mmCIF file of C-alpha atoms (C1' of nucleotides) in Angstrom:
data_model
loop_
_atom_site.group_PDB
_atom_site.id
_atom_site.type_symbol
_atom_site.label_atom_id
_atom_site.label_comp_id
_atom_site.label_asym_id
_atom_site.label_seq_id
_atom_site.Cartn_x
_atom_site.Cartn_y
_atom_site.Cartn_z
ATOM 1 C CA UNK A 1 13.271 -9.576 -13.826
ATOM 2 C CA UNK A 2 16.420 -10.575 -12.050
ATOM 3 C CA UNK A 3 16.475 -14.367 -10.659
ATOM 4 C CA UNK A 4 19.751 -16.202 -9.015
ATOM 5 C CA UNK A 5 19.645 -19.568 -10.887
ATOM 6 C CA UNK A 6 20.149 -21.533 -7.473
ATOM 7 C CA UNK A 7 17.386 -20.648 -6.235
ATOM 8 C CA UNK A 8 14.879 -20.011 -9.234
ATOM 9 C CA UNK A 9 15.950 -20.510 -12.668
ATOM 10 C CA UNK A 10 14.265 -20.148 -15.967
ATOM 11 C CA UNK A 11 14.529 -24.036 -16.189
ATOM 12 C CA UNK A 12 12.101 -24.070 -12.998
ATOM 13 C CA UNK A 13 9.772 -21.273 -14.518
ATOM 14 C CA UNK A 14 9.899 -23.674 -17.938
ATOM 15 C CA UNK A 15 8.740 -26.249 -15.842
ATOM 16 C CA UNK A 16 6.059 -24.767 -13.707
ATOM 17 C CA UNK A 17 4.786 -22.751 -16.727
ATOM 18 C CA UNK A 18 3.236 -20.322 -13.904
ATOM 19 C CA UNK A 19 5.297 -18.931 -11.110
ATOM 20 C CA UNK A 20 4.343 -16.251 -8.664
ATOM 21 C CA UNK A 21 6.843 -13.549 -8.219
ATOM 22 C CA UNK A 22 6.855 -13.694 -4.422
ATOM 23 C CA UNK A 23 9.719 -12.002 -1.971
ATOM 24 C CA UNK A 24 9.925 -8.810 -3.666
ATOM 25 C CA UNK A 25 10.889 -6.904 -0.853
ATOM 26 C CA UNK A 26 11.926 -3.481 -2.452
ATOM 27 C CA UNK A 27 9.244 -0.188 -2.727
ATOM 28 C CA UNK A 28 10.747 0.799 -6.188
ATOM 29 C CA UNK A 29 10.786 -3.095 -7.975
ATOM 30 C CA UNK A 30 7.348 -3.172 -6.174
ATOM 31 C CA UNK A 31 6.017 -0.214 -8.384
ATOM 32 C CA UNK A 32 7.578 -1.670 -11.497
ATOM 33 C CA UNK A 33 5.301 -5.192 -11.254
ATOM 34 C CA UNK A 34 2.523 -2.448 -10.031
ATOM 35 C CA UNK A 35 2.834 -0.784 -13.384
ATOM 36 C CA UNK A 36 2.602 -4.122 -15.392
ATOM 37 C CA UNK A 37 -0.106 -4.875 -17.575
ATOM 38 C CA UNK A 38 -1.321 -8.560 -18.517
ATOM 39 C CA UNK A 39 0.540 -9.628 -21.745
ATOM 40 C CA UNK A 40 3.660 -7.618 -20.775
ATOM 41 C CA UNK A 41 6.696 -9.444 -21.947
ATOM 42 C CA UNK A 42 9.669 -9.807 -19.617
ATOM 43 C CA UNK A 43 13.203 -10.726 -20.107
ATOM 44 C CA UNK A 44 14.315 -13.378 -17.412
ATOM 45 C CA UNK A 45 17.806 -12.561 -15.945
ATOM 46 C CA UNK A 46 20.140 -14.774 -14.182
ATOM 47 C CA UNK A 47 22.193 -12.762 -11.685
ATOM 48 C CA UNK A 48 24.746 -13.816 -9.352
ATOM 49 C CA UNK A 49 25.123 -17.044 -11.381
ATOM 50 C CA UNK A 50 27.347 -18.245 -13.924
ATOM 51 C CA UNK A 51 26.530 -17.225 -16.915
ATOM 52 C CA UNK A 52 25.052 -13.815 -16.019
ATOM 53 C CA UNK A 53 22.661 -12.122 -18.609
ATOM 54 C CA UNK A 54 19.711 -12.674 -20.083
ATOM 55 C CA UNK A 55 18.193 -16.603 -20.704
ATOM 56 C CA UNK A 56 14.995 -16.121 -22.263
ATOM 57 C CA UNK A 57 11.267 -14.652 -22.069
ATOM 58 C CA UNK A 58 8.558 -14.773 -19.746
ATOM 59 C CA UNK A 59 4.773 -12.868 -19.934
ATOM 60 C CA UNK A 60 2.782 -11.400 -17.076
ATOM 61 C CA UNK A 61 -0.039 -13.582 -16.663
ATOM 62 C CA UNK A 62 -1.769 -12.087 -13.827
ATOM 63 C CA UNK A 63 -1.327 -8.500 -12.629
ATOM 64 C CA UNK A 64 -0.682 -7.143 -9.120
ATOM 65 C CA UNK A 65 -1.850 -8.672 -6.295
ATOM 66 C CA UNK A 66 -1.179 -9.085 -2.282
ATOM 67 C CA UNK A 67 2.169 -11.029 -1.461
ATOM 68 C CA UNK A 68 0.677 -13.190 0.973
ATOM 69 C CA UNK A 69 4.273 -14.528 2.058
ATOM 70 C CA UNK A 70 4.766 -11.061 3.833
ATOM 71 C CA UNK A 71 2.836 -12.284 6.569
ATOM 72 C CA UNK A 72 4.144 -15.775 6.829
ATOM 73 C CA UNK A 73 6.316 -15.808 9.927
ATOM 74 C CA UNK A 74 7.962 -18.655 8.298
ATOM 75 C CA UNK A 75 8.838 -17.412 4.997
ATOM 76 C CA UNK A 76 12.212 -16.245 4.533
ATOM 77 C CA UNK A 77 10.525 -12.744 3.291
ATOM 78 C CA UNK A 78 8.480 -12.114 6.414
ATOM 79 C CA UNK A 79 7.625 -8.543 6.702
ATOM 80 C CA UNK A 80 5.719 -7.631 10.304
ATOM 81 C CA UNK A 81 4.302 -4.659 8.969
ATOM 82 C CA UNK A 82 2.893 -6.105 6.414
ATOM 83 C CA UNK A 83 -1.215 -6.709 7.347
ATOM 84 C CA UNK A 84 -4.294 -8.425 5.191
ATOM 85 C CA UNK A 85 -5.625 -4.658 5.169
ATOM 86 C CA UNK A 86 -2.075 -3.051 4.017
ATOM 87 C CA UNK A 87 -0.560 -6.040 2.372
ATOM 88 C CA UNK A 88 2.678 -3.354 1.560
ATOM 89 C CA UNK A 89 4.158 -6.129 -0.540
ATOM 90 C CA UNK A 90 2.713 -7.407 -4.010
ATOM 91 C CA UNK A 91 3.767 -9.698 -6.727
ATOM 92 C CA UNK A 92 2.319 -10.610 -10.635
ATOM 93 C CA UNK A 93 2.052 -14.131 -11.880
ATOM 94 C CA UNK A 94 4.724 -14.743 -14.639
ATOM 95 C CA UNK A 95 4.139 -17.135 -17.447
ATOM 96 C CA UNK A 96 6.927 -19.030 -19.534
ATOM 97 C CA UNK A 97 7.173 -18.106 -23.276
ATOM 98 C CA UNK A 98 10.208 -19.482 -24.706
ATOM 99 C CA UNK A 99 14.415 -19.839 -23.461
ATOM 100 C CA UNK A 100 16.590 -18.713 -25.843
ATOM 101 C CA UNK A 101 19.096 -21.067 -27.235
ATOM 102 C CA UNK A 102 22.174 -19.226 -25.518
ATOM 103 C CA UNK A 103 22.526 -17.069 -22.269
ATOM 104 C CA UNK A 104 22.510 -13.303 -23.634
ATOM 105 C CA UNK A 105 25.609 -12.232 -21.561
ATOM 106 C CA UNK A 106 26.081 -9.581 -19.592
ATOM 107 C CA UNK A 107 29.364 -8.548 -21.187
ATOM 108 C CA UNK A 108 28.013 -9.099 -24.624
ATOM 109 C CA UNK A 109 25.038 -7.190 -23.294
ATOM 110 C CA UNK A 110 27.735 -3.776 -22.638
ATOM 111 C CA UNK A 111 28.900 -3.896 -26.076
ATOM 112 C CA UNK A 112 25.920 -3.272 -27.908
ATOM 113 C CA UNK A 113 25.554 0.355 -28.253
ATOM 114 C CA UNK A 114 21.748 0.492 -28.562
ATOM 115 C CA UNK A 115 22.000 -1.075 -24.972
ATOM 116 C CA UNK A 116 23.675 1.450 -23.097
ATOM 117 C CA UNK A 117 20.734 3.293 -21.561
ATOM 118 C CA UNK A 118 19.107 0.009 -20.368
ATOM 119 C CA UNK A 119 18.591 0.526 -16.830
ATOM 120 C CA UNK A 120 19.954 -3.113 -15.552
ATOM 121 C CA UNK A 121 23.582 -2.155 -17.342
ATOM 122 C CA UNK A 122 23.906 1.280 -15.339
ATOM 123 C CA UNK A 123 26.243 1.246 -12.326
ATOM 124 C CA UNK A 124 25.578 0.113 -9.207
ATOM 125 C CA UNK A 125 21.531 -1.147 -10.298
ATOM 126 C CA UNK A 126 20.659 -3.879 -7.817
ATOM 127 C CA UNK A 127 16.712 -3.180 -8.430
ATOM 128 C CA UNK A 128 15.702 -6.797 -8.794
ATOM 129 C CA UNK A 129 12.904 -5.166 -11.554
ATOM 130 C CA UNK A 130 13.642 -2.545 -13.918
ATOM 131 C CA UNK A 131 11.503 -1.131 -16.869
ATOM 132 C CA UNK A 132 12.635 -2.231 -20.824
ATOM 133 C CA UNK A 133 12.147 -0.135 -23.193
ATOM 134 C CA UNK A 134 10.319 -1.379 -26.521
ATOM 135 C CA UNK A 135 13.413 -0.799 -28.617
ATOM 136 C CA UNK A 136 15.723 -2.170 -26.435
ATOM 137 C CA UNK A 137 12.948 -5.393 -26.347
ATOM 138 C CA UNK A 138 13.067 -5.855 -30.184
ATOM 139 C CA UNK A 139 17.287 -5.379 -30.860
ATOM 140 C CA UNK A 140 17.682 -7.889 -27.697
ATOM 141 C CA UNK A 141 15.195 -10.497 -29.539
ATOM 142 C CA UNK A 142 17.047 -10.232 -32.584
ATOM 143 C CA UNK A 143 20.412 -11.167 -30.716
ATOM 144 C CA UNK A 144 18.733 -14.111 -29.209
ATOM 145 C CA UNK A 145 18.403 -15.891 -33.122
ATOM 146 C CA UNK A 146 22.094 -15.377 -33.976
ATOM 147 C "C1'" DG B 1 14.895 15.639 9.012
ATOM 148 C "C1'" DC B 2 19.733 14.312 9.176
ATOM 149 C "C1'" DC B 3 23.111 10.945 8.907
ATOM 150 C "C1'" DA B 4 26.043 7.104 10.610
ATOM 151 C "C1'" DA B 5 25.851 2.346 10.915
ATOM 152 C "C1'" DC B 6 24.493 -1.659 9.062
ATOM 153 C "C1'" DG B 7 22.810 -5.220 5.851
ATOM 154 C "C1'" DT B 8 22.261 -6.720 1.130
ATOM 155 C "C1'" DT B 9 23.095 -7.131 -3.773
ATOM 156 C "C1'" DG B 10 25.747 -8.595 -7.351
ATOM 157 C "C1'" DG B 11 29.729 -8.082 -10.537
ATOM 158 C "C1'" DC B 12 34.370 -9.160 -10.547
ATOM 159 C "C1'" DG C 1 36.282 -13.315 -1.005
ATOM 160 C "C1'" DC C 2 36.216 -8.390 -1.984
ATOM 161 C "C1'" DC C 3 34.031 -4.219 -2.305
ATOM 162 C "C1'" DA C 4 31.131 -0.442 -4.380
ATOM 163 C "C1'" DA C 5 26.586 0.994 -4.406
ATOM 164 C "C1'" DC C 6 22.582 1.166 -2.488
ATOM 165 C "C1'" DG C 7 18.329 0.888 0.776
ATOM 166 C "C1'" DT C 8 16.899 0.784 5.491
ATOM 167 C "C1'" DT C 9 17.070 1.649 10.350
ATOM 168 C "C1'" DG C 10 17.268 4.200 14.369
ATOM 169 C "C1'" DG C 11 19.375 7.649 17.464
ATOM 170 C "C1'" DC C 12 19.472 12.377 17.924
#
DNA sequence: GCCAACGTTGGC
DNA sequence: GCCAACGTTGGC
């Protein structure tokens, strides 16, 4: 899960232990959190930000549910289609599990060749949510205790 | 249903 | 700040 560290970091998420993923705002990252089970493991990713890559590991503590903030005129994700009856928009409830010592960069990330398939290292991906694949969890892990 | 215009994302 | 790559919107 991408975050810009201005505006939510994995220091904030380390600090609220809990965070709801509000303001997803995109039908494909929607499906993603749709698909996620409780006890899924998530990489946190700093985008936009310096440095990029990954900073450490999060779990899905509650799964899919309504994004209320898609009907609050005053949130900065407003959606007017968006009803209590057709909510459109929903988010999971991430949990903190632990920051890794050192940002996993996102040039060191394109060197490893057991990485190249990973779908946030493709051209052009700006899905704020994209699927991990179990060995691309584990080699990742082991790069976070160099 | 097509597609141009537009807005956004995000690496560089 | 630039720009490629998208997703969305809206006219036709």
């Amino acid at each position: 899960m991408k975050t810009e560290s201005g505006c939510y970091s994995i220091d904030d998420l380390k600090k609220d232990r809990v965070t709801a993923w509000s303001g997803v705002r995109n039908y494909q990252a929607r499906n993603f959190m749709h698909d996620m089970n409780k006890g899924d493991l998530i990489f946190i990713y700093h985008s936009n930000t310096e440095p990029i890559g990954i900073v450490g590991i999060a779990k899905v503590s509650k799964e899919a549910y309504p994004d209320h903030t898609a009907q609050d005129k005053k949130d900065e994700h407003y959606d007017p289609k968006a009803t209590t009856a057709k909510p459109i928009w929903n988010m999971v409830d991430v949990r903190f599990v632990k920051k890794f010592p050192q940002c996993i960069t996102l040039a060191e990330l394109k060197t490893h060749k057991k990485l190249k398939n990973m779908r946030i290292l493709q051209k052009g991906n700006r899905l704020s949510i994209t699927p991990v694949t179990k060995s691309e969890f584990t080699h990742i892990e082991k790069v976070a205790q160099r």
